Amino acid sequence: ALEEERRNLLLEIEAMKQLGHHRNLISLIACCSIGKDICLVMDYCPLGDLRNFLRKDRMHNMQLPYPAHKAAAQIDPSTLLSYARQIVLGMEYLTDKKFVHRDLATRNILLSNEKLLKISDFGLTRDVYLTNMYRPTSSRKLPYKWMPLETIFDQIFTMKSDVWSFGIVLWEIVTLGGCPYPGIPNEDLFKLLKDGYRMEKPENCGNELYQMMLACWHPTPSNRPTFKQLHYDLDKLLEAT
């Protein structure tokens, strides 16, 4: 087990070296893999991960006396849209480099400060340059509630499976760190998704943003938007706020 963990970490280091620098990706500053211990120096993100950051904001506002918590500005909508846009920018860069992240979720997005997000955890990332498709060979646990049908049933990862995951990330952002498919166990979820079930529109979510989520969750991968298209659509939404 320890040897496999070491091998996975070395693969993650290699992926980060190949990716180079982008404002919205965690950068590898230095590493040393000589000897038994592996040492890494990476971007410092003192505010932790986006999921917990959003949840703290939600809990803070719930503790205010009613109706103050209804009027409290939580994190304002334009900031939430900016978060979504930054994630898309990072994923657009990954896609251009022919990498599939495979574990895109708010728990793997870190905050350098309250306005700057960085995508992290490249432990599942793989280069798909030759075929645009990747089939895993290890038995590592997979994040089913962030995965599309073709990944759940056929273990196929593509750039379009990352787009599906981004739709779940959008839902997490809008719900301030909500858990996807609340109350639905994995074994029930698989059949529901196959039968066409999708999460309902959160109560504080605009129609355009929900339509973006549904487009990301299209059952046919080729019919999902590209990150380039999502970038364009989010720019338009931000201009309107």
Coordinates of N, CA and C in Angstrom, one line a residue:
A1 N 0.8 -1.2 0.0 CA 0.0 0.0 0.0 C 0.9 1.3 0.0
L2 N 1.9 1.3 0.8 CA 2.8 2.4 0.9 C 3.5 2.6 -0.4
E3 N 3.9 1.5 -1.1 CA 4.6 1.6 -2.4 C 3.7 2.2 -3.4
E4 N 2.4 1.8 -3.4 CA 1.4 2.3 -4.4 C 1.2 3.8 -4.1
E5 N 1.1 4.2 -2.8 CA 0.9 5.6 -2.5 C 2.1 6.5 -3.0
R6 N 3.3 5.9 -2.9 CA 4.5 6.6 -3.3 C 4.5 6.7 -4.8
R7 N 4.1 5.7 -5.5 CA 4.0 5.7 -7.0 C 3.0 6.7 -7.5
N8 N 1.8 6.7 -6.8 CA 0.8 7.7 -7.1 C 1.2 9.1 -6.9
L9 N 2.0 9.4 -5.8 CA 2.5 10.7 -5.6 C 3.5 11.1 -6.7
L10 N 4.3 10.2 -7.1 CA 5.3 10.5 -8.1 C 4.6 10.8 -9.5
L11 N 3.5 10.1 -9.7 CA 2.7 10.4 -10.9 C 2.1 11.8 -10.9
E12 N 1.7 12.1 -9.7 CA 1.1 13.5 -9.5 C 2.1 14.5 -9.7
I13 N 3.3 14.3 -9.2 CA 4.4 15.3 -9.4 C 4.7 15.4 -10.9
E14 N 4.8 14.3 -11.6 CA 5.1 14.3 -13.0 C 4.0 15.1 -13.8
A15 N 2.8 14.9 -13.4 CA 1.7 15.6 -14.1 C 1.8 17.1 -13.8
M16 N 2.1 17.5 -12.6 CA 2.3 18.9 -12.3 C 3.5 19.5 -13.0
K17 N 4.5 18.8 -13.2 CA 5.7 19.3 -13.9 C 5.3 19.5 -15.4
Q18 N 4.6 18.6 -16.0 CA 4.2 18.7 -17.4 C 3.2 19.8 -17.6
L19 N 2.4 20.1 -16.6 CA 1.3 21.1 -16.8 C 1.9 22.5 -16.8
G20 N 3.0 22.8 -16.1 CA 3.5 24.1 -16.1 C 2.7 25.0 -15.2
H21 N 2.7 26.3 -15.5 CA 2.1 27.3 -14.6 C 0.8 27.9 -15.2
H22 N -0.2 27.9 -14.4 CA -1.5 28.7 -14.7 C -2.0 29.3 -13.4
R23 N -2.5 30.5 -13.5 CA -3.0 31.2 -12.4 C -4.0 30.4 -11.5
N24 N -4.8 29.6 -12.2 CA -5.9 28.9 -11.5 C -5.6 27.4 -11.3
L25 N -4.4 27.0 -11.4 CA -3.9 25.7 -11.0 C -2.9 25.8 -9.9
I26 N -2.9 24.8 -9.0 CA -1.8 24.8 -8.0 C -0.5 24.5 -8.7
S27 N 0.5 25.3 -8.4 CA 1.8 25.1 -9.0 C 2.8 24.4 -8.1
L28 N 3.6 23.5 -8.8 CA 4.7 22.9 -8.1 C 5.9 23.8 -8.2
I29 N 6.4 24.2 -7.0 CA 7.5 25.2 -7.0 C 8.8 24.4 -7.0
A30 N 8.9 23.3 -6.2 CA 10.1 22.5 -6.1 C 9.7 21.1 -5.5
C31 N 10.5 20.1 -5.8 CA 10.3 18.8 -5.2 C 11.6 18.1 -5.1
C32 N 11.7 17.1 -4.2 CA 12.8 16.2 -4.0 C 12.3 14.8 -3.8
S33 N 12.7 13.9 -4.7 CA 12.2 12.5 -4.5 C 13.4 11.6 -4.3
I34 N 14.5 12.1 -3.9 CA 15.7 11.3 -3.6 C 15.6 10.7 -2.2
G35 N 15.8 9.4 -2.1 CA 15.6 8.8 -0.7 C 14.2 8.4 -0.5
K36 N 14.0 8.0 0.8 CA 12.7 7.4 1.2 C 11.5 8.4 1.2
D37 N 11.8 9.6 1.7 CA 10.8 10.7 1.8 C 10.7 11.5 0.6
I38 N 9.5 11.9 0.2 CA 9.3 12.8 -1.0 C 8.9 14.2 -0.4
C39 N 9.6 15.2 -0.8 CA 9.3 16.6 -0.3 C 8.8 17.5 -1.5
L40 N 7.8 18.2 -1.2 CA 7.2 19.1 -2.2 C 7.1 20.5 -1.7
V41 N 7.3 21.5 -2.5 CA 7.0 22.9 -2.2 C 6.0 23.3 -3.3
M42 N 4.8 23.7 -2.8 CA 3.7 24.1 -3.7 C 3.1 25.4 -3.3
D43 N 2.2 26.0 -4.2 CA 1.5 27.2 -3.8 C 0.9 27.1 -2.5
Y44 N 1.0 28.2 -1.7 CA 0.3 28.2 -0.4 C -1.1 28.8 -0.5
C45 N -2.0 28.0 0.0 CA -3.5 28.4 -0.1 C -4.0 28.4 1.4
P46 N -3.9 29.5 2.1 CA -4.2 29.6 3.5 C -5.7 29.4 3.8
L47 N -6.6 29.7 2.9 CA -8.0 29.6 3.2 C -8.6 28.2 3.0
G48 N -7.8 27.2 2.6 CA -8.3 25.9 2.5 C -9.1 25.6 1.2
D49 N -9.9 24.6 1.3 CA -10.7 24.2 0.1 C -12.0 24.9 0.0
L50 N -12.5 25.0 -1.3 CA -13.7 25.8 -1.6 C -14.9 25.2 -0.9
R51 N -15.0 23.9 -0.8 CA -16.2 23.3 -0.2 C -16.4 23.8 1.3
N52 N -15.4 23.7 2.1 CA -15.5 24.1 3.5 C -15.6 25.7 3.6
F53 N -14.9 26.4 2.7 CA -15.1 27.9 2.7 C -16.5 28.3 2.4
L54 N -17.2 27.6 1.5 CA -18.6 27.9 1.2 C -19.5 27.5 2.3
R55 N -19.2 26.3 2.9 CA -20.0 25.8 4.0 C -19.9 26.8 5.2
K56 N -18.8 27.3 5.5 CA -18.6 28.2 6.6 C -19.4 29.4 6.4
D57 N -19.5 29.9 5.2 CA -20.3 31.1 4.9 C -21.8 30.8 5.1
R58 N -22.2 29.6 4.6 CA -23.6 29.2 4.8 C -24.0 29.1 6.2
M59 N -23.1 28.5 7.0 CA -23.4 28.3 8.5 C -23.4 29.7 9.2
H60 N -22.5 30.6 8.8 CA -22.5 31.9 9.4 C -23.8 32.6 9.2
N61 N -24.3 32.6 8.0 CA -25.6 33.3 7.7 C -26.8 32.6 8.3
M62 N -26.7 31.3 8.5 CA -27.8 30.6 9.1 C -27.9 30.9 10.6
Q63 N -26.8 31.3 11.2 CA -26.8 31.6 12.7 C -27.3 33.0 13.0
L64 N -27.4 33.9 11.9 CA -28.0 35.2 12.1 C -29.5 35.1 12.4
P65 N -30.0 36.1 13.3 CA -31.4 36.0 13.5 C -32.3 36.3 12.3
Y66 N -33.4 35.6 12.2 CA -34.3 35.8 11.0 C -35.0 37.2 11.2
P67 N -35.1 38.0 10.2 CA -34.8 37.8 8.8 C -33.4 38.2 8.4
A68 N -32.6 38.6 9.3 CA -31.3 39.1 8.9 C -30.5 38.1 8.1
H69 N -30.6 36.8 8.3 CA -29.9 35.8 7.5 C -30.4 35.7 6.1
K70 N -31.7 36.1 5.9 CA -32.2 36.2 4.5 C -31.7 37.4 3.8
A71 N -31.4 38.4 4.5 CA -30.9 39.7 3.9 C -29.4 39.7 3.8
A72 N -28.7 38.9 4.6 CA -27.3 38.9 4.6 C -26.7 38.5 3.2
A73 N -25.6 39.2 2.8 CA -25.1 39.0 1.5 C -24.3 37.8 1.3
Q74 N -24.3 36.9 2.2 CA -23.5 35.6 2.0 C -22.3 35.9 1.2
I75 N -22.0 35.1 0.2 CA -21.0 35.5 -0.8 C -21.8 36.0 -2.0
D76 N -21.6 37.2 -2.5 CA -22.5 37.7 -3.5 C -22.5 37.0 -4.8
P77 N -23.6 37.0 -5.6 CA -23.7 36.2 -6.8 C -22.5 36.4 -7.8
S78 N -22.0 37.6 -7.9 CA -21.0 37.8 -8.9 C -19.7 37.1 -8.4
T79 N -19.5 37.0 -7.1 CA -18.3 36.3 -6.6 C -18.4 34.8 -6.9
L80 N -19.6 34.3 -6.7 CA -19.8 32.9 -7.0 C -19.6 32.6 -8.5
L81 N -20.1 33.5 -9.4 CA -19.9 33.3 -10.8 C -18.4 33.4 -11.1
S82 N -17.7 34.3 -10.4 CA -16.3 34.5 -10.7 C -15.5 33.2 -10.3
Y83 N -16.0 32.5 -9.2 CA -15.4 31.3 -8.8 C -15.6 30.2 -9.9
A84 N -16.8 30.1 -10.4 CA -17.1 29.2 -11.5 C -16.2 29.5 -12.7
R85 N -16.1 30.8 -13.1 CA -15.3 31.2 -14.2 C -13.8 30.8 -14.1
Q86 N -13.3 31.0 -12.9 CA -11.9 30.7 -12.6 C -11.6 29.2 -12.8
I87 N -12.6 28.4 -12.3 CA -12.4 26.9 -12.4 C -12.4 26.5 -13.9
V88 N -13.3 27.2 -14.7 CA -13.4 26.9 -16.1 C -12.1 27.3 -16.8
L89 N -11.5 28.5 -16.4 CA -10.2 28.9 -17.0 C -9.1 27.8 -16.7
G90 N -9.1 27.3 -15.5 CA -8.1 26.3 -15.2 C -8.3 25.0 -16.0
M91 N -9.6 24.6 -16.1 CA -9.9 23.4 -16.8 C -9.7 23.6 -18.3
E92 N -9.9 24.8 -18.8 CA -9.7 25.1 -20.3 C -8.2 24.9 -20.5
Y93 N -7.3 25.3 -19.6 CA -5.9 25.2 -19.8 C -5.5 23.7 -19.7
L94 N -6.1 22.9 -18.8 CA -5.8 21.5 -18.7 C -6.2 20.8 -20.0
T95 N -7.4 21.2 -20.5 CA -7.9 20.5 -21.7 C -6.9 20.8 -22.9
D96 N -6.5 22.1 -23.0 CA -5.5 22.5 -24.1 C -4.3 21.7 -24.0
K97 N -3.9 21.3 -22.8 CA -2.7 20.5 -22.5 C -2.9 19.0 -22.7
K98 N -4.2 18.6 -23.1 CA -4.6 17.2 -23.2 C -4.5 16.4 -21.9
F99 N -4.9 17.1 -20.9 CA -5.0 16.4 -19.6 C -6.5 16.3 -19.1
V100 N -6.8 15.2 -18.5 CA -8.1 15.0 -17.9 C -7.9 14.9 -16.4
H101 N -8.7 15.8 -15.7 CA -8.5 15.8 -14.2 C -9.0 14.6 -13.5
R102 N -10.2 14.2 -13.8 CA -10.9 13.0 -13.3 C -11.4 13.1 -11.8
D103 N -11.1 14.2 -11.1 CA -11.6 14.3 -9.8 C -11.9 15.8 -9.5
L104 N -12.6 16.5 -10.4 CA -13.0 17.9 -10.2 C -14.1 18.0 -9.3
A105 N -13.9 18.7 -8.1 CA -14.9 18.8 -7.1 C -14.5 20.0 -6.2
T106 N -15.4 20.7 -5.5 CA -15.0 21.8 -4.7 C -14.0 21.4 -3.6
R107 N -14.0 20.2 -3.2 CA -13.0 19.8 -2.1 C -11.6 19.8 -2.7
N108 N -11.4 19.8 -4.0 CA -10.1 19.8 -4.7 C -9.8 21.2 -5.3
I109 N -10.5 22.2 -4.9 CA -10.2 23.6 -5.3 C -9.9 24.4 -4.1
L110 N -8.7 25.0 -4.2 CA -8.2 25.7 -3.0 C -8.3 27.2 -3.2
L111 N -8.3 28.0 -2.1 CA -8.3 29.4 -2.1 C -7.0 30.0 -1.7
S112 N -6.4 30.7 -2.6 CA -5.1 31.5 -2.3 C -5.5 32.7 -1.5
N113 N -6.6 33.3 -1.9 CA -7.2 34.4 -1.1 C -8.7 34.3 -1.4
E114 N -9.5 35.3 -0.9 CA -11.0 35.2 -1.0 C -11.4 35.4 -2.5
K115 N -10.5 35.8 -3.3 CA -10.9 36.1 -4.7 C -10.2 35.2 -5.7
L116 N -9.2 34.4 -5.3 CA -8.4 33.6 -6.2 C -8.5 32.1 -5.9
L117 N -9.0 31.3 -6.9 CA -9.1 29.9 -6.8 C -8.0 29.2 -7.5
K118 N -7.6 28.0 -7.0 CA -6.6 27.2 -7.7 C -7.1 25.7 -7.7
I119 N -7.1 25.1 -8.8 CA -7.5 23.6 -8.9 C -6.3 22.8 -8.4
S120 N -6.6 21.8 -7.5 CA -5.5 21.0 -7.0 C -5.9 19.5 -7.1
D121 N -5.1 18.7 -6.5 CA -5.2 17.2 -6.4 C -5.2 16.6 -7.8
F122 N -4.0 16.5 -8.3 CA -3.7 16.0 -9.6 C -3.4 14.5 -9.5
G123 N -3.8 13.9 -8.4 CA -3.5 12.4 -8.2 C -4.2 11.5 -9.2
L124 N -5.4 12.0 -9.7 CA -6.1 11.2 -10.7 C -5.9 11.7 -12.1
T125 N -5.2 12.8 -12.3 CA -5.0 13.4 -13.6 C -4.2 12.5 -14.5
R126 N -4.6 12.4 -15.8 CA -3.9 11.6 -16.7 C -3.8 12.4 -18.1
D127 N -2.6 12.2 -18.8 CA -2.5 12.7 -20.1 C -3.2 11.8 -21.1
V128 N -4.1 12.4 -21.9 CA -4.9 11.6 -22.8 C -4.6 12.0 -24.3
Y129 N -3.3 12.4 -24.5 CA -2.9 13.0 -25.8 C -3.3 12.2 -27.0
L130 N -3.0 10.9 -26.9 CA -3.2 10.1 -28.1 C -4.6 9.7 -28.5
T131 N -5.4 9.4 -27.5 CA -6.8 8.9 -27.8 C -7.9 9.8 -27.2
N132 N -7.6 10.8 -26.4 CA -8.6 11.7 -25.7 C -9.4 10.8 -24.8
M133 N -9.0 9.7 -24.4 CA -9.7 8.8 -23.5 C -8.8 8.0 -22.6
Y134 N -9.2 7.8 -21.4 CA -8.4 7.1 -20.4 C -9.2 6.0 -19.7
R135 N -8.7 4.8 -19.6 CA -9.3 3.8 -18.7 C -8.4 3.5 -17.6
P136 N -8.9 3.6 -16.3 CA -8.0 3.4 -15.2 C -7.7 1.9 -15.0
T137 N -6.5 1.6 -14.4 CA -6.1 0.2 -14.2 C -6.0 0.0 -12.7
S138 N -5.9 1.0 -11.9 CA -5.8 0.8 -10.4 C -7.2 0.7 -9.8
S139 N -7.2 0.2 -8.5 CA -8.4 0.0 -7.8 C -8.8 1.2 -6.9
R140 N -8.2 2.4 -7.2 CA -8.4 3.6 -6.3 C -9.9 3.9 -6.3
K141 N -10.4 4.3 -5.1 CA -11.9 4.6 -5.0 C -12.2 5.8 -5.9
L142 N -13.3 5.8 -6.5 CA -13.7 6.9 -7.4 C -14.9 7.7 -6.9
P143 N -14.9 9.0 -7.2 CA -15.9 9.9 -6.6 C -17.2 9.8 -7.5
Y144 N -18.0 8.8 -7.3 CA -19.2 8.5 -8.1 C -20.1 9.7 -8.3
K145 N -20.4 10.4 -7.2 CA -21.4 11.5 -7.3 C -21.0 12.7 -8.2
W146 N -19.7 12.7 -8.6 CA -19.2 13.7 -9.5 C -19.0 13.1 -10.9
M147 N -19.3 11.9 -11.1 CA -19.0 11.2 -12.4 C -20.1 11.0 -13.3
P148 N -19.9 11.0 -14.6 CA -21.0 10.8 -15.6 C -21.2 9.3 -15.8
L149 N -22.3 9.1 -16.6 CA -22.7 7.7 -16.8 C -21.6 6.8 -17.5
E150 N -20.9 7.4 -18.5 CA -19.9 6.6 -19.2 C -18.7 6.2 -18.3
T151 N -18.5 7.0 -17.3 CA -17.4 6.7 -16.3 C -17.8 5.7 -15.3
I152 N -19.1 5.9 -14.8 CA -19.6 5.0 -13.8 C -19.7 3.6 -14.4
F153 N -20.2 3.4 -15.6 CA -20.6 2.1 -16.1 C -19.4 1.5 -16.9
D154 N -18.6 2.4 -17.6 CA -17.6 1.8 -18.5 C -16.2 2.3 -18.2
Q155 N -16.0 3.0 -17.1 CA -14.7 3.5 -16.6 C -14.0 4.3 -17.7
I156 N -14.7 5.1 -18.4 CA -14.1 5.9 -19.5 C -14.0 7.3 -19.0
F157 N -12.8 7.9 -19.0 CA -12.6 9.3 -18.6 C -12.2 10.1 -19.8
T158 N -12.8 11.2 -20.1 CA -12.5 12.1 -21.2 C -12.6 13.5 -20.7
M159 N -12.2 14.5 -21.6 CA -12.4 15.9 -21.2 C -13.9 16.2 -21.0
K160 N -14.8 15.5 -21.7 CA -16.2 15.7 -21.5 C -16.7 15.1 -20.2
S161 N -16.0 14.1 -19.6 CA -16.4 13.6 -18.3 C -16.0 14.7 -17.2
D162 N -14.9 15.5 -17.5 CA -14.6 16.6 -16.6 C -15.7 17.7 -16.7
V163 N -16.3 17.8 -17.9 CA -17.4 18.8 -18.0 C -18.6 18.4 -17.2
W164 N -18.9 17.2 -17.2 CA -20.0 16.7 -16.3 C -19.7 17.0 -14.8
S165 N -18.4 16.7 -14.4 CA -18.0 17.0 -13.0 C -18.1 18.5 -12.7
F166 N -17.8 19.4 -13.7 CA -17.9 20.8 -13.5 C -19.4 21.2 -13.3
G167 N -20.3 20.5 -13.9 CA -21.7 20.8 -13.6 C -22.1 20.5 -12.2
I168 N -21.5 19.5 -11.6 CA -21.7 19.2 -10.2 C -21.0 20.3 -9.3
V169 N -19.8 20.7 -9.8 CA -19.1 21.8 -9.0 C -20.0 23.1 -9.0
L170 N -20.6 23.4 -10.2 CA -21.5 24.5 -10.2 C -22.6 24.4 -9.2
W171 N -23.2 23.2 -9.1 CA -24.3 23.0 -8.2 C -23.8 23.1 -6.7
E172 N -22.5 22.6 -6.5 CA -21.9 22.8 -5.1 C -21.7 24.3 -4.8
I173 N -21.3 25.1 -5.8 CA -21.1 26.5 -5.6 C -22.4 27.2 -5.2
V174 N -23.4 27.0 -6.1 CA -24.7 27.6 -5.9 C -25.3 27.3 -4.5
T175 N -25.1 26.1 -4.1 CA -25.7 25.6 -2.8 C -24.8 25.9 -1.6
L176 N -23.7 26.6 -1.9 CA -22.7 26.9 -0.8 C -22.2 25.7 -0.1
G177 N -21.7 24.8 -1.0 CA -21.0 23.6 -0.4 C -22.0 22.4 -0.1
G178 N -23.1 22.4 -0.8 CA -24.1 21.3 -0.6 C -23.5 20.0 -1.1
C179 N -24.0 18.9 -0.5 CA -23.6 17.5 -1.0 C -24.5 17.1 -2.1
P180 N -23.9 16.7 -3.3 CA -24.7 16.3 -4.4 C -25.6 15.1 -4.1
Y181 N -26.7 15.1 -4.8 CA -27.7 14.0 -4.6 C -28.0 13.7 -3.2
P182 N -28.4 14.7 -2.4 CA -28.5 14.5 -0.9 C -29.5 13.3 -0.6
G183 N -29.1 12.4 0.2 CA -30.0 11.3 0.7 C -30.0 10.2 -0.3
I184 N -29.3 10.2 -1.4 CA -29.4 9.1 -2.4 C -28.1 8.3 -2.4
P185 N -28.2 7.0 -2.0 CA -27.0 6.2 -2.0 C -26.5 5.9 -3.4
N186 N -25.2 5.6 -3.5 CA -24.6 5.3 -4.9 C -25.4 4.3 -5.6
E187 N -25.8 3.2 -5.0 CA -26.4 2.1 -5.7 C -27.8 2.5 -6.3
D188 N -28.5 3.4 -5.7 CA -29.7 4.0 -6.2 C -29.4 5.0 -7.3
L189 N -28.4 5.8 -7.1 CA -28.0 6.9 -8.0 C -27.7 6.3 -9.4
F190 N -27.0 5.2 -9.5 CA -26.7 4.7 -10.8 C -27.9 4.5 -11.7
K191 N -28.9 3.8 -11.2 CA -30.1 3.6 -11.9 C -30.9 4.9 -12.2
L192 N -31.0 5.8 -11.2 CA -31.7 7.0 -11.4 C -31.0 7.8 -12.6
L193 N -29.7 7.9 -12.6 CA -29.0 8.7 -13.7 C -29.3 8.0 -15.0
K194 N -29.2 6.7 -15.1 CA -29.5 6.0 -16.3 C -30.9 6.3 -16.8
D195 N -31.8 6.4 -15.9 CA -33.2 6.7 -16.3 C -33.5 8.2 -16.5
G196 N -32.4 9.0 -16.5 CA -32.6 10.4 -16.9 C -32.7 11.4 -15.7
Y197 N -32.6 10.9 -14.5 CA -32.8 11.8 -13.3 C -31.6 12.8 -13.3
R198 N -31.9 14.0 -13.0 CA -30.9 15.1 -12.7 C -31.3 15.9 -11.5
M199 N -30.4 16.4 -10.8 CA -30.7 17.2 -9.6 C -31.6 18.4 -10.0
E200 N -32.5 18.8 -9.1 CA -33.4 19.9 -9.4 C -32.6 21.3 -9.2
K201 N -33.2 22.3 -9.8 CA -32.6 23.6 -9.7 C -32.7 24.1 -8.2
P202 N -31.5 24.5 -7.7 CA -31.5 25.1 -6.3 C -32.3 26.3 -6.3
E203 N -32.9 26.6 -5.1 CA -33.9 27.7 -5.1 C -33.3 29.1 -5.3
N204 N -32.0 29.3 -5.1 CA -31.4 30.6 -5.3 C -30.6 30.6 -6.6
C205 N -30.9 29.7 -7.6 CA -30.1 29.5 -8.8 C -30.9 30.1 -10.0
G206 N -30.3 30.9 -10.8 CA -31.0 31.5 -12.0 C -31.1 30.4 -13.1
N207 N -32.1 30.6 -14.0 CA -32.4 29.7 -15.0 C -31.2 29.4 -15.9
E208 N -30.5 30.5 -16.3 CA -29.3 30.3 -17.2 C -28.3 29.4 -16.6
L209 N -28.0 29.6 -15.3 CA -27.0 28.8 -14.6 C -27.4 27.4 -14.5
Y210 N -28.7 27.1 -14.3 CA -29.2 25.8 -14.2 C -29.2 25.1 -15.5
Q211 N -29.5 25.8 -16.6 CA -29.4 25.3 -17.9 C -28.0 24.9 -18.3
M212 N -27.0 25.6 -17.8 CA -25.6 25.3 -17.9 C -25.3 24.0 -17.2
M213 N -25.8 23.8 -16.0 CA -25.6 22.5 -15.3 C -26.2 21.4 -16.1
L214 N -27.5 21.5 -16.6 CA -28.1 20.5 -17.4 C -27.3 20.1 -18.6
A215 N -26.8 21.2 -19.3 CA -26.0 20.9 -20.5 C -24.7 20.1 -20.2
C216 N -24.1 20.4 -19.0 CA -23.0 19.6 -18.6 C -23.3 18.2 -18.3
W217 N -24.6 17.9 -17.9 CA -25.0 16.6 -17.5 C -25.8 15.9 -18.6
H218 N -25.5 16.3 -19.9 CA -26.1 15.6 -21.0 C -25.6 14.2 -21.1
P219 N -26.5 13.2 -21.3 CA -26.0 11.8 -21.3 C -25.0 11.5 -22.4
T220 N -25.1 12.2 -23.5 CA -24.1 12.0 -24.6 C -22.9 12.9 -24.5
P221 N -21.7 12.4 -24.2 CA -20.6 13.3 -24.0 C -20.4 14.3 -25.1
S222 N -20.5 14.0 -26.3 CA -20.2 14.9 -27.4 C -21.2 16.1 -27.4
N223 N -22.4 15.9 -26.8 CA -23.4 17.0 -26.7 C -23.1 18.0 -25.5
R224 N -22.2 17.7 -24.7 CA -21.9 18.6 -23.6 C -21.0 19.7 -24.1
P225 N -21.1 20.9 -23.4 CA -20.3 22.0 -23.9 C -18.8 21.8 -23.6
T226 N -18.0 22.5 -24.4 CA -16.6 22.5 -24.1 C -16.3 23.5 -23.0
F227 N -15.1 23.5 -22.4 CA -14.8 24.5 -21.4 C -14.6 25.8 -22.0
K228 N -14.2 25.9 -23.3 CA -14.2 27.1 -24.0 C -15.6 27.8 -24.1
Q229 N -16.6 27.0 -24.4 CA -18.0 27.5 -24.5 C -18.5 27.9 -23.1
L230 N -18.1 27.1 -22.1 CA -18.5 27.5 -20.7 C -17.9 28.8 -20.3
H231 N -16.6 29.0 -20.7 CA -15.9 30.3 -20.4 C -16.7 31.4 -21.0
Y232 N -17.1 31.3 -22.3 CA -17.9 32.3 -23.0 C -19.2 32.6 -22.3
D233 N -19.9 31.5 -22.0 CA -21.2 31.7 -21.3 C -21.1 32.3 -20.0
L234 N -20.1 32.0 -19.2 CA -19.9 32.6 -17.9 C -19.5 34.0 -18.0
D235 N -18.8 34.4 -19.0 CA -18.4 35.8 -19.2 C -19.7 36.6 -19.4
K236 N -20.6 36.0 -20.2 CA -21.9 36.8 -20.5 C -22.7 36.9 -19.2
L237 N -22.8 35.9 -18.4 CA -23.5 35.9 -17.1 C -22.9 37.0 -16.2
L238 N -21.6 37.0 -16.2 CA -20.9 38.0 -15.3 C -21.1 39.4 -15.7
E239 N -21.2 39.6 -17.0 CA -21.4 41.0 -17.6 C -22.8 41.4 -17.2
A240 N -23.7 40.5 -17.0 CA -25.1 40.8 -16.7 C -25.4 41.0 -15.2
T241 N -24.4 40.7 -14.4 CA -24.6 40.9 -12.9 C -24.2 42.2 -12.4

